[in-house]
Structure formats: structure tokens, C-alpha cells
Amino acid sequence: MEYLFSTLDPAQFFDPSSVAGPLYVFFIVFEILYIWKRKRGGDYESRDTAASLIMGSTSLVSRVLFGFIGYFIVSHIYAMRIMDIPTTPIMLVVLLFVDDFRYYWSHRFSHRIRWCWANHVIHHSSQHFNLSTALRQPVLNSFTGLVILYSPFALLGVHPGAIAFVGSANLIYQFFIHTETVGKFPRWCEAVFNTPSHHRVHHSTKPEHLDTNYAGIFIIWDRIFGTFVQEKDNEAMQYGLVYNLGTFNPLRIATHEFVGIFKDISQKGLKFSQRFAYIFAPPGWSHDGSRLTSLDIKRQAQDEID
Amino acid sequence: MDNLIYLIVSGLAFPIIMYFLTRAVGFGNAITFADTQEATSLLQATHTSSLITQTLVASNNQAALARFQDGHTCILFPMGHKWGSTDIDHTSLARISQSKHGHLHLHMRSYTLPRLKIAIDNDVLRQHWKTALTFGETA
């Protein structure tokens, strides 16, 4: 009990994701062999898997090269903190929960702001949903500006090392929910935690599933903020993007939405506000209304039902 | 620096190993349709509001092209185990090249669909494809 309140030195924390590699390898191989033997529980595709894993590695390299940007910003805000919150095991548990609230909003912004979506779309670009999809991670995380959502923690005196530690733990948890090999967990578990079932809905391209289930670890945030959608029993899913990519080239996957933004803002005759909207409005926004946002797609689908 | 080199080396080795592992257990095969009828059904699903007037299929049953009554032209192509489709018009193709086996390589202007390979094993079919892809300009 005493240990729970003992002070730790967050500067000495290791990054959990830095040692998760072997764990990821083990479970991906296990899932491949499970699906191969049982002929159920999802699907793997060679080039899709290779692309996902290359993007996972590139994302790690990017973190090594550019991760200092976020750390620099958070550390500077921490230097202006208004109080000190000692890092203890119990504080880390509370922080894991509170940080998940931060993750919920960060993830929601990643879907609703095109600049952030251009980075996050990489993760959704696979038409498959398996453990390798979890590693298909964005490359330019450090440039979305979403690091600013960490600032309340730093301002309140949470050490940047502790913030990084729970952020990493959150991502490791999420690796395991990218699978079709398991169905649903007991009701209490599905009510509180983000599970493979909930996350399948998040990756689904059905209109009613778009922009739902943003949670990291705790699905309660979606329940509270009205973005929760339950997976129906035996529901067949289609994963990927509304307009899927026709390439497995990691470079094109990583940059295609940024290229799209560039093309859009380069159009002649646009007002400044329209160029601005092409960068920061929801994905699918267009100055002439020729494209569909996720809300438009949902509305259209609902109209067809009505 | 050592960490970065380790990351890059393992980051390349792991995907290559997984690529061959998934291929070895049969996850590397591309999707195919059974016949022209199935290709037509798949293409019709992309444009439900207009009927198909012509369907062309590739020799390996991995690509098909449909012309619709409303003027649309759509290509069906494999993305691993899934079907992909794209509408094409006069501006979609940068050029068409031909391999030594006679297959057509479509070089698209789209950043997200840069290239398509259409397997074709006879001159008549190749000419039909070229005509359809160029909207009759080289027919």
C-alpha cells in the first residue's frame, strides 16, 4: 500500500513502446498462424502487412528524429507549472485515466480537422483489420500541433516523463484491440473498456460507423460525448477509407492526404478563407460543395433509409 | 545513432520477413472474379444508378472495365484480397505502355492509384481495351 504513494523519478522512466517490439512480433506471428490454421478471425494480405510494418518502423524513426519537438514544448510549459504533482504509482494510474480523456479529444480532432487527418489517415488506410494494422502509424505526428493537448497536464505540474510514459502505455493497449480474432468480452468489460469490437466499428467504412468510437482505453468517453456505436452481432465489416487507396506504396500512403491538401490550396481563384478551410475544415469539405464530409455521408445514408 | 540504425535495419527486416511469411501461408494471392458475369456484377455495384453497356475483362480475371449508359467508365482492379474500383475519364491516364508479354500498363495521373496492370493475351482484346481506355481516340 505504501508503495502506491511512494515518489518515483519520472526522468528515469523507460519508454514502454521501446521494448514492445518483440511483443508485437510475437502476437502478429501468432495471429497470422491462428488465422491460417483456423481459416477465420480476419485476414492478412502480404503487401498490406509489409506496408503497415514499414510505416510502423518509419513512425518510430520519426519519433526518434522529431519527438524532441513535442518534448521541448511540453517541457517548456512544465517549467511554467503552477503546482507540483509528485509522480507516484497511484498518480500514474489516475494519469492513465485522465490522459485517455486527452487521447479521446486528440483522436477526435484527428478525424475532424483535415490537417490532423492527413497524418492520421495513414492508420485507417488499410482495408484489413489485424494486429499489423495497429502498427500502421502516422509519420508526422510531431507536426499536427495536437501536442498542445498535453499542456494542461504540464501546467498542473505533471512531469513530462510521466506524460510520455502513460501515453506510451495507452498505445500499447491499443495494439491489442486491432483484431478480428476475438468477438465480444463480458458486458461489464465492453461497457467500460475500448475493446476489439468497439474498435472494429471505428475502422469500419459504413456511414453509421464513421467518426465513432474514438476512445483509447476507456470507451466511456464516447458514451459520454455521444460518439459511441455498438457493433451488431455477426456484423460484416468493411475496413479502410470511404475512397480507398489503389497502392501499397508506403510513401504514397504516408503523404497522399498532404498532397491532396497541397493540390486543393493551389487551385486558382480561391479566397484566403477557402484555402484555410481546405487545411483545417473537416475532411471532405470543398469550396464548391462537390465533395462529401463524413456528416454528409451519414445524412445521405439516413435519407436513403427514411 | 546506434538506436536509429537498429530501428532502420529491424524496421526493414521485420516487414520483409512478415511479407514472406504471409505469402508462405497463402495470404499473398490476388483476388480474381470467376467470369464476365461476376465482373459485371461487381462493376454494376459501383454505379447502381446506370446500367452497364459494355464489359471488358483481363485475361487473368483480375481486372475489368465497364462502360455505363450515363457515360461513366469504371475500372475494377485487385488490391490484394479486396477489389478496388476507379472511374476514368479523358484526363485520368498519363499514358499506356505495353510489356513484352503484351500486357497493358496504365500510368494514371492519380497520386493514390499510380499504376494498373491489365493482363491481356490477344490482339483483339488489347485493341478493345485501348479503345475503351482512350475513349475511341486510338481505335
CSV table of C-alpha atoms in Angstrom, one decimal:
chain,number,residue,atom,x,y,z
A,1,MET,CA,0.0,0.0,0.0
A,2,GLU,CA,2.8,2.3,0.9
A,3,TYR,CA,4.4,1.7,-2.5
A,4,LEU,CA,1.4,3.1,-4.3
A,5,PHE,CA,2.1,6.5,-2.7
A,6,SER,CA,5.9,6.4,-2.9
A,7,THR,CA,7.5,9.0,-5.1
A,8,LEU,CA,9.2,7.9,-8.4
A,9,ASP,CA,11.6,9.7,-10.6
A,10,PRO,CA,9.9,10.1,-14.0
A,11,ALA,CA,13.2,11.2,-15.6
A,12,GLN,CA,14.3,7.6,-15.1
A,13,PHE,CA,11.3,6.1,-16.8
A,14,PHE,CA,11.8,4.0,-19.8
A,15,ASP,CA,9.5,4.3,-22.9
A,16,PRO,CA,7.3,1.2,-22.7
A,17,SER,CA,6.9,1.2,-26.5
A,18,SER,CA,10.6,1.0,-27.0
A,19,VAL,CA,10.6,-2.6,-25.5
A,20,ALA,CA,7.2,-3.6,-27.0
A,21,GLY,CA,8.7,-4.6,-30.4
A,22,PRO,CA,9.3,-8.3,-29.6
A,23,LEU,CA,5.8,-8.4,-28.0
A,24,TYR,CA,4.3,-7.1,-31.3
A,25,VAL,CA,6.3,-9.5,-33.4
A,26,PHE,CA,5.1,-12.5,-31.3
A,27,PHE,CA,1.5,-11.6,-31.4
A,28,ILE,CA,1.4,-10.7,-35.1
A,29,VAL,CA,3.1,-14.1,-36.0
A,30,PHE,CA,0.6,-15.8,-33.6
A,31,GLU,CA,-2.4,-14.1,-35.2
A,32,ILE,CA,-1.1,-14.9,-38.8
A,33,LEU,CA,-0.8,-18.6,-37.9
A,34,TYR,CA,-4.1,-18.6,-36.0
A,35,ILE,CA,-6.0,-17.2,-39.0
A,36,TRP,CA,-4.1,-19.5,-41.4
A,37,LYS,CA,-4.9,-22.6,-39.3
A,38,ARG,CA,-8.5,-21.8,-38.3
A,39,LYS,CA,-9.5,-20.1,-41.6
A,40,ARG,CA,-11.3,-17.4,-39.5
A,41,GLY,CA,-10.7,-14.4,-37.4
A,42,GLY,CA,-9.8,-11.9,-40.0
A,43,ASP,CA,-7.4,-11.7,-42.9
A,44,TYR,CA,-3.8,-10.8,-43.8
A,45,GLU,CA,-2.5,-9.6,-47.1
A,46,SER,CA,1.2,-9.8,-47.8
A,47,ARG,CA,1.8,-6.3,-49.3
A,48,ASP,CA,-0.7,-4.7,-47.0
A,49,THR,CA,1.1,-6.2,-44.0
A,50,ALA,CA,4.5,-5.2,-45.3
A,51,ALA,CA,3.3,-1.6,-45.9
A,52,SER,CA,1.8,-1.5,-42.4
A,53,LEU,CA,5.0,-2.7,-40.8
A,54,ILE,CA,7.2,-0.4,-42.8
A,55,MET,CA,5.0,2.5,-41.7
A,56,GLY,CA,5.3,1.4,-38.1
A,57,SER,CA,9.1,1.4,-38.4
A,58,THR,CA,9.0,4.8,-40.1
A,59,SER,CA,6.8,6.2,-37.4
A,60,LEU,CA,9.4,5.0,-34.8
A,61,VAL,CA,12.2,6.6,-36.7
A,62,SER,CA,10.2,9.8,-37.0
A,63,ARG,CA,9.7,9.7,-33.2
A,64,VAL,CA,13.4,9.4,-32.7
A,65,LEU,CA,14.1,12.3,-35.1
A,66,PHE,CA,11.3,14.7,-34.3
A,67,GLY,CA,9.9,13.5,-30.9
A,68,PHE,CA,12.0,16.2,-29.3
A,69,ILE,CA,9.7,18.9,-30.7
A,70,GLY,CA,6.8,17.7,-28.5
A,71,TYR,CA,9.0,17.1,-25.6
A,72,PHE,CA,10.5,20.5,-25.9
A,73,ILE,CA,7.1,22.2,-25.9
A,74,VAL,CA,5.7,20.2,-23.0
A,75,SER,CA,9.0,20.7,-21.0
A,76,HIS,CA,8.7,24.5,-21.5
A,77,ILE,CA,5.1,24.5,-20.3
A,78,TYR,CA,6.2,22.3,-17.4
A,79,ALA,CA,8.8,24.9,-16.5
A,80,MET,CA,5.9,27.4,-16.0
A,81,ARG,CA,3.8,24.9,-13.9
A,82,ILE,CA,1.5,26.4,-11.2
A,83,MET,CA,2.0,23.4,-8.8
A,84,ASP,CA,3.9,20.2,-8.4
A,85,ILE,CA,2.2,16.8,-8.6
A,86,PRO,CA,4.6,14.1,-7.3
A,87,THR,CA,4.8,11.0,-9.6
A,88,THR,CA,3.6,8.0,-7.6
A,89,PRO,CA,2.3,4.7,-8.8
A,90,ILE,CA,-1.3,5.7,-7.9
A,91,MET,CA,-0.8,9.0,-9.6
A,92,LEU,CA,0.2,7.2,-12.8
A,93,VAL,CA,-3.0,5.1,-12.7
A,94,VAL,CA,-5.0,8.3,-12.4
A,95,LEU,CA,-3.0,10.0,-15.1
A,96,LEU,CA,-3.5,7.0,-17.4
A,97,PHE,CA,-7.3,7.6,-17.0
A,98,VAL,CA,-7.1,11.3,-17.4
A,99,ASP,CA,-4.7,11.1,-20.3
A,100,ASP,CA,-7.2,8.8,-22.0
A,101,PHE,CA,-9.6,11.7,-22.0
A,102,ARG,CA,-6.9,13.8,-23.7
A,103,TYR,CA,-6.4,10.9,-26.2
A,104,TYR,CA,-10.2,10.9,-26.9
A,105,TRP,CA,-10.1,14.5,-28.0
A,106,SER,CA,-6.8,14.3,-29.8
A,107,HIS,CA,-8.2,11.3,-31.8
A,108,ARG,CA,-11.5,13.2,-32.4
A,109,PHE,CA,-9.6,16.2,-33.7
A,110,SER,CA,-7.5,13.9,-35.9
A,111,HIS,CA,-10.7,12.9,-37.6
A,112,ARG,CA,-12.4,16.3,-37.8
A,113,ILE,CA,-9.5,18.6,-38.8
A,114,ARG,CA,-8.1,17.8,-42.2
A,115,TRP,CA,-4.5,18.8,-41.3
A,116,CYS,CA,-4.6,16.3,-38.5
A,117,TRP,CA,-6.5,13.7,-40.6
A,118,ALA,CA,-3.8,14.0,-43.3
A,119,ASN,CA,-1.5,12.4,-40.7
A,120,HIS,CA,-4.0,10.0,-39.0
A,121,VAL,CA,-5.5,8.7,-42.3
A,122,ILE,CA,-2.4,6.5,-42.7
A,123,HIS,CA,-3.7,4.4,-39.8
A,124,HIS,CA,-7.1,3.9,-41.5
A,125,SER,CA,-5.7,3.3,-45.0
A,126,SER,CA,-5.6,-0.5,-44.7
A,127,GLN,CA,-8.6,-2.4,-45.9
A,128,HIS,CA,-7.7,-5.1,-43.4
A,129,PHE,CA,-8.1,-5.1,-39.6
A,130,ASN,CA,-5.4,-7.1,-37.8
A,131,LEU,CA,-2.6,-6.6,-35.4
A,132,SER,CA,-0.3,-5.3,-38.2
A,133,THR,CA,-2.8,-2.5,-38.9
A,134,ALA,CA,-2.2,-1.3,-35.4
A,135,LEU,CA,1.4,-0.6,-36.4
A,136,ARG,CA,0.4,1.3,-39.5
A,137,GLN,CA,1.2,4.6,-37.7
A,138,PRO,CA,1.5,8.2,-38.8
A,139,VAL,CA,4.8,9.6,-39.6
A,140,LEU,CA,4.3,13.3,-39.0
A,141,ASN,CA,2.7,13.2,-35.5
A,142,SER,CA,5.1,15.9,-34.3
A,143,PHE,CA,3.7,18.4,-36.8
A,144,THR,CA,0.0,18.2,-36.2
A,145,GLY,CA,0.0,20.6,-33.2
A,146,LEU,CA,-2.0,18.2,-31.1
A,147,VAL,CA,0.8,18.0,-28.6
A,148,ILE,CA,-0.7,21.2,-27.2
A,149,LEU,CA,-3.4,19.0,-25.6
A,150,TYR,CA,-0.7,17.8,-23.1
A,151,SER,CA,-0.2,21.4,-21.9
A,152,PRO,CA,-2.9,21.3,-19.1
A,153,PHE,CA,-1.0,18.3,-17.5
A,154,ALA,CA,2.3,20.0,-17.7
A,155,LEU,CA,0.9,23.3,-16.4
A,156,LEU,CA,-0.6,21.4,-13.4
A,157,GLY,CA,2.8,20.0,-12.7
A,158,VAL,CA,2.8,16.5,-14.2
A,159,HIS,CA,6.3,15.6,-15.2
A,160,PRO,CA,6.8,15.2,-19.0
A,161,GLY,CA,8.4,11.8,-18.3
A,162,ALA,CA,5.2,10.7,-16.6
A,163,ILE,CA,3.1,12.1,-19.5
A,164,ALA,CA,5.2,10.2,-22.1
A,165,PHE,CA,5.1,7.0,-20.0
A,166,VAL,CA,1.2,6.8,-19.8
A,167,GLY,CA,0.9,7.9,-23.5
A,168,SER,CA,3.1,5.0,-24.5
A,169,ALA,CA,1.1,2.6,-22.3
A,170,ASN,CA,-2.1,3.8,-24.0
A,171,LEU,CA,-0.7,3.0,-27.4
A,172,ILE,CA,0.5,-0.5,-26.3
A,173,TYR,CA,-3.1,-1.2,-25.1
A,174,GLN,CA,-4.5,-0.1,-28.4
A,175,PHE,CA,-2.2,-2.6,-30.3
A,176,PHE,CA,-4.3,-5.5,-28.9
A,177,ILE,CA,-7.7,-4.1,-30.0
A,178,HIS,CA,-6.8,-4.3,-33.7
A,179,THR,CA,-8.1,-7.8,-34.2
A,180,GLU,CA,-11.0,-9.8,-35.6
A,181,THR,CA,-9.8,-13.0,-33.8
A,182,VAL,CA,-11.9,-12.2,-30.7
A,183,GLY,CA,-15.6,-11.5,-30.5
A,184,LYS,CA,-17.0,-9.6,-27.6
A,185,PHE,CA,-15.9,-9.6,-24.0
A,186,PRO,CA,-18.3,-9.7,-21.0
A,187,ARG,CA,-20.8,-6.9,-20.9
A,188,TRP,CA,-19.1,-5.0,-18.0
A,189,CYS,CA,-15.8,-5.0,-19.9
A,190,GLU,CA,-17.5,-3.8,-23.1
A,191,ALA,CA,-19.2,-1.1,-21.1
A,192,VAL,CA,-16.0,0.4,-19.7
A,193,PHE,CA,-13.1,-0.5,-21.9
A,194,ASN,CA,-12.3,0.0,-25.6
A,195,THR,CA,-12.4,-3.5,-27.0
A,196,PRO,CA,-11.7,-5.1,-30.4
A,197,SER,CA,-15.5,-5.0,-31.0
A,198,HIS,CA,-15.7,-1.2,-30.4
A,199,HIS,CA,-12.5,-0.6,-32.4
A,200,ARG,CA,-13.8,-2.6,-35.4
A,201,VAL,CA,-16.6,-0.1,-35.6
A,202,HIS,CA,-14.1,2.7,-35.5
A,203,HIS,CA,-12.3,1.3,-38.5
A,204,SER,CA,-15.4,0.4,-40.4
A,205,THR,CA,-16.4,2.4,-43.5
A,206,LYS,CA,-20.2,2.1,-43.1
A,207,PRO,CA,-21.8,5.5,-42.9
A,208,GLU,CA,-23.2,4.9,-39.5
A,209,HIS,CA,-19.7,4.0,-38.2
A,210,LEU,CA,-17.8,7.0,-39.5
A,211,ASP,CA,-16.3,9.2,-36.8
A,212,THR,CA,-17.3,6.9,-33.9
A,213,ASN,CA,-15.6,5.1,-31.0
A,214,TYR,CA,-12.6,7.4,-30.7
A,215,ALA,CA,-11.6,6.0,-27.3
A,216,GLY,CA,-8.1,4.8,-26.4
A,217,ILE,CA,-8.5,2.6,-23.4
A,218,PHE,CA,-11.9,3.7,-21.9
A,219,ILE,CA,-14.9,3.6,-24.1
A,220,ILE,CA,-16.8,5.7,-21.6
A,221,TRP,CA,-15.7,8.9,-23.3
A,222,ASP,CA,-17.6,8.0,-26.4
A,223,ARG,CA,-20.6,7.1,-24.3
A,224,ILE,CA,-20.4,10.5,-22.6
A,225,PHE,CA,-19.9,12.6,-25.7
A,226,GLY,CA,-22.3,10.8,-27.9
A,227,THR,CA,-19.9,9.2,-30.4
A,228,PHE,CA,-20.4,5.6,-29.3
A,229,VAL,CA,-21.8,3.0,-31.7
A,230,GLN,CA,-22.2,-0.7,-30.7
A,231,GLU,CA,-21.1,-3.5,-33.1
A,232,LYS,CA,-24.0,-5.7,-34.0
A,233,ASP,CA,-23.7,-9.4,-33.6
A,234,ASN,CA,-22.1,-11.1,-36.6
A,235,GLU,CA,-21.9,-7.8,-38.4
A,236,ALA,CA,-19.9,-8.0,-41.6
A,237,MET,CA,-17.4,-5.1,-41.7
A,238,GLN,CA,-15.6,-3.3,-44.5
A,239,TYR,CA,-12.5,-1.5,-43.3
A,240,GLY,CA,-10.4,1.3,-44.7
A,241,LEU,CA,-11.4,4.6,-46.2
A,242,VAL,CA,-14.5,5.8,-47.9
A,243,TYR,CA,-12.4,6.2,-51.0
A,244,ASN,CA,-9.7,3.5,-50.7
A,245,LEU,CA,-6.2,3.8,-52.0
A,246,GLY,CA,-5.0,1.9,-55.0
A,247,THR,CA,-1.5,1.5,-53.9
A,248,PHE,CA,0.6,-0.3,-51.2
A,249,ASN,CA,3.5,2.2,-51.6
A,250,PRO,CA,4.3,3.4,-48.1
A,251,LEU,CA,5.5,6.8,-49.3
A,252,ARG,CA,2.2,7.4,-51.1
A,253,ILE,CA,0.2,6.1,-48.2
A,254,ALA,CA,2.0,8.4,-45.8
A,255,THR,CA,1.7,11.5,-48.0
A,256,HIS,CA,-1.4,11.2,-50.1
A,257,GLU,CA,-3.7,13.5,-48.0
A,258,PHE,CA,-0.9,16.1,-47.6
A,259,VAL,CA,-0.6,16.0,-51.4
A,260,GLY,CA,-4.4,16.4,-51.6
A,261,ILE,CA,-4.3,19.4,-49.4
A,262,PHE,CA,-1.5,21.0,-51.4
A,263,LYS,CA,-3.4,20.5,-54.7
A,264,ASP,CA,-6.6,21.9,-53.1
A,265,ILE,CA,-5.0,25.1,-51.8
A,266,SER,CA,-3.1,25.6,-55.0
A,267,GLN,CA,-6.3,26.0,-57.0
A,268,LYS,CA,-6.6,29.3,-58.7
A,269,GLY,CA,-9.2,31.8,-57.7
A,270,LEU,CA,-9.8,30.7,-54.1
A,271,LYS,CA,-10.3,33.2,-51.2
A,272,PHE,CA,-7.9,33.0,-48.3
A,273,SER,CA,-10.7,31.6,-46.1
A,274,GLN,CA,-11.3,28.8,-48.6
A,275,ARG,CA,-7.6,27.9,-48.7
A,276,PHE,CA,-7.7,27.9,-44.9
A,277,ALA,CA,-10.7,25.7,-44.8
A,278,TYR,CA,-9.1,23.2,-47.2
A,279,ILE,CA,-6.4,22.7,-44.5
A,280,PHE,CA,-8.5,22.9,-41.3
A,281,ALA,CA,-12.1,22.1,-42.1
A,282,PRO,CA,-13.3,18.6,-41.7
A,283,PRO,CA,-12.1,16.1,-44.4
A,284,GLY,CA,-14.3,16.2,-47.4
A,285,TRP,CA,-15.0,19.9,-47.2
A,286,SER,CA,-14.8,21.7,-50.6
A,287,HIS,CA,-15.4,25.3,-51.6
A,288,ASP,CA,-18.0,24.3,-54.3
A,289,GLY,CA,-19.7,21.6,-52.3
A,290,SER,CA,-18.6,18.9,-54.8
A,291,ARG,CA,-17.3,16.5,-52.1
A,292,LEU,CA,-18.8,14.9,-49.1
A,293,THR,CA,-17.8,15.2,-45.4
A,294,SER,CA,-18.5,12.3,-43.1
A,295,LEU,CA,-21.6,14.1,-41.8
A,296,ASP,CA,-22.9,14.5,-45.4
A,297,ILE,CA,-22.3,10.8,-46.0
A,298,LYS,CA,-24.2,9.9,-42.8
A,299,ARG,CA,-27.0,12.3,-43.7
A,300,GLN,CA,-27.3,10.8,-47.2
A,301,ALA,CA,-27.4,7.3,-45.9
A,302,GLN,CA,-30.0,8.2,-43.3
A,303,ASP,CA,-32.1,9.9,-46.1
A,304,GLU,CA,-31.9,6.7,-48.1
A,305,ILE,CA,-33.2,4.7,-45.1
A,306,ASP,CA,-36.0,7.2,-44.5
B,1,MET,CA,22.7,6.9,-33.6
B,2,ASP,CA,23.1,3.2,-32.9
B,3,ASN,CA,19.4,3.1,-31.9
B,4,LEU,CA,18.4,4.8,-35.2
B,5,ILE,CA,20.5,2.3,-37.3
B,6,TYR,CA,18.9,-0.6,-35.3
B,7,LEU,CA,15.5,0.8,-35.9
B,8,ILE,CA,16.0,1.2,-39.6
B,9,VAL,CA,17.6,-2.3,-40.1
B,10,SER,CA,15.0,-4.1,-37.9
B,11,GLY,CA,12.3,-1.8,-39.5
B,12,LEU,CA,13.1,-3.2,-42.9
B,13,ALA,CA,13.9,-6.8,-41.9
B,14,PHE,CA,10.7,-7.4,-40.0
B,15,PRO,CA,8.4,-6.3,-42.8
B,16,ILE,CA,10.3,-8.4,-45.3
B,17,ILE,CA,10.1,-11.5,-43.1
B,18,MET,CA,6.4,-10.9,-42.5
B,19,TYR,CA,5.8,-10.4,-46.2
B,20,PHE,CA,7.3,-13.8,-47.0
B,21,LEU,CA,5.6,-15.5,-44.0
B,22,THR,CA,2.2,-14.2,-45.1
B,23,ARG,CA,2.9,-15.3,-48.7
B,24,ALA,CA,4.1,-18.7,-47.5
B,25,VAL,CA,0.7,-19.3,-45.7
B,26,GLY,CA,-1.2,-18.2,-48.8
B,27,PHE,CA,-2.1,-14.6,-47.9
B,28,GLY,CA,-0.3,-13.3,-51.0
B,29,ASN,CA,-2.8,-14.3,-53.7
B,30,ALA,CA,-4.7,-11.6,-55.5
B,31,ILE,CA,-8.4,-11.7,-55.8
B,32,THR,CA,-10.0,-12.9,-59.1
B,33,PHE,CA,-13.5,-13.0,-60.4
B,34,ALA,CA,-15.0,-16.2,-61.9
B,35,ASP,CA,-16.2,-14.8,-65.2
B,36,THR,CA,-17.5,-11.8,-67.0
B,37,GLN,CA,-20.9,-12.1,-65.3
B,38,GLU,CA,-19.3,-11.7,-61.9
B,39,ALA,CA,-17.1,-8.8,-63.1
B,40,THR,CA,-20.2,-7.1,-64.4
B,41,SER,CA,-22.0,-7.5,-61.1
B,42,LEU,CA,-19.0,-6.1,-59.2
B,43,LEU,CA,-18.8,-3.1,-61.6
B,44,GLN,CA,-22.5,-2.6,-61.5
B,45,ALA,CA,-22.3,-2.2,-57.7
B,46,THR,CA,-20.1,0.8,-58.2
B,47,HIS,CA,-22.8,2.7,-60.2
B,48,THR,CA,-26.2,1.5,-59.2
B,49,SER,CA,-27.9,4.4,-61.0
B,50,SER,CA,-26.9,3.4,-64.5
B,51,LEU,CA,-26.8,0.2,-66.5
B,52,ILE,CA,-23.6,-1.3,-68.0
B,53,THR,CA,-23.4,-1.3,-71.8
B,54,GLN,CA,-20.1,-3.0,-72.2
B,55,THR,CA,-17.7,-5.0,-70.0
B,56,LEU,CA,-14.1,-5.9,-70.8
B,57,VAL,CA,-12.2,-8.4,-68.7
B,58,ALA,CA,-8.5,-9.1,-68.4
B,59,SER,CA,-7.1,-12.5,-69.3
B,60,ASN,CA,-6.3,-13.3,-65.7
B,61,ASN,CA,-9.7,-12.3,-64.4
B,62,GLN,CA,-8.1,-9.7,-62.2
B,63,ALA,CA,-9.2,-6.5,-63.9
B,64,ALA,CA,-12.3,-5.4,-65.8
B,65,LEU,CA,-13.7,-2.3,-67.4
B,66,ALA,CA,-17.3,-1.2,-67.7
B,67,ARG,CA,-19.0,1.5,-69.8
B,68,PHE,CA,-22.2,2.7,-68.4
B,69,GLN,CA,-25.2,4.2,-70.1
B,70,ASP,CA,-24.7,7.5,-68.4
B,71,GLY,CA,-21.2,7.8,-70.0
B,72,HIS,CA,-19.2,6.7,-66.9
B,73,THR,CA,-16.3,4.4,-67.4
B,74,CYS,CA,-15.1,2.4,-64.4
B,75,ILE,CA,-12.2,0.0,-63.9
B,76,LEU,CA,-12.1,-2.8,-61.4
B,77,PHE,CA,-8.7,-3.9,-60.1
B,78,PRO,CA,-7.4,-6.1,-57.3
B,79,MET,CA,-5.9,-4.6,-54.1
B,80,GLY,CA,-4.6,-7.8,-52.7
B,81,HIS,CA,-7.7,-9.7,-51.4
B,82,LYS,CA,-10.1,-6.7,-52.0
B,83,TRP,CA,-11.5,-5.2,-55.1
B,84,GLY,CA,-10.7,-1.6,-55.9
B,85,SER,CA,-12.5,0.5,-58.5
B,86,THR,CA,-12.0,3.9,-60.1
B,87,ASP,CA,-13.8,6.0,-62.6
B,88,ILE,CA,-11.7,7.1,-65.5
B,89,ASP,CA,-12.2,9.9,-68.0
B,90,HIS,CA,-10.1,11.6,-70.7
B,91,THR,CA,-7.8,13.1,-68.0
B,92,SER,CA,-7.2,10.0,-65.9
B,93,LEU,CA,-4.4,8.4,-67.9
B,94,ALA,CA,-1.0,9.8,-68.4
B,95,ARG,CA,0.0,7.1,-70.9
B,96,ILE,CA,-0.5,3.4,-71.7
B,97,SER,CA,2.6,1.2,-72.2
B,98,GLN,CA,2.8,-2.4,-73.2
B,99,SER,CA,5.0,-5.1,-71.7
B,100,LYS,CA,6.9,-7.7,-73.8
B,101,HIS,CA,4.1,-10.1,-72.8
B,102,GLY,CA,1.6,-7.8,-74.3
B,103,HIS,CA,0.1,-6.7,-71.0
B,104,LEU,CA,-1.1,-3.1,-70.8
B,105,HIS,CA,0.4,-0.9,-68.1
B,106,LEU,CA,-1.8,2.1,-67.3
B,107,HIS,CA,0.1,5.0,-65.9
B,108,MET,CA,-2.5,7.0,-64.1
B,109,ARG,CA,-2.4,10.7,-63.1
B,110,SER,CA,-3.9,9.9,-59.7
B,111,TYR,CA,-1.4,10.0,-56.8
B,112,THR,CA,-3.3,7.3,-54.9
B,113,LEU,CA,-3.6,5.0,-57.9
B,114,PRO,CA,-0.4,5.4,-59.9
B,115,ARG,CA,-0.3,2.3,-62.0
B,116,LEU,CA,-2.5,-0.6,-63.1
B,117,LYS,CA,-1.5,-3.7,-64.9
B,118,ILE,CA,-4.0,-5.3,-67.3
B,119,ALA,CA,-3.1,-8.9,-68.4
B,120,ILE,CA,-4.1,-9.4,-72.0
B,121,ASP,CA,-3.3,-12.4,-74.2
B,122,ASN,CA,-4.6,-11.5,-77.6
B,123,ASP,CA,-4.6,-8.6,-80.0
B,124,VAL,CA,-8.3,-8.2,-80.4
B,125,LEU,CA,-8.9,-7.8,-76.7
B,126,ARG,CA,-5.9,-5.5,-76.4
B,127,GLN,CA,-7.4,-3.3,-79.1
B,128,HIS,CA,-10.8,-3.2,-77.3
B,129,TRP,CA,-9.1,-2.2,-74.1
B,130,LYS,CA,-7.1,0.5,-75.8
B,131,THR,CA,-10.2,1.9,-77.5
B,132,ALA,CA,-12.1,1.9,-74.3
B,133,LEU,CA,-9.3,3.5,-72.3
B,134,THR,CA,-8.7,6.2,-74.8
B,135,PHE,CA,-12.4,6.8,-75.4
B,136,GLY,CA,-12.1,5.8,-79.0
B,137,GLU,CA,-9.3,8.2,-79.9
B,138,THR,CA,-6.8,5.5,-80.9
B,139,ALA,CA,-9.4,3.0,-82.1
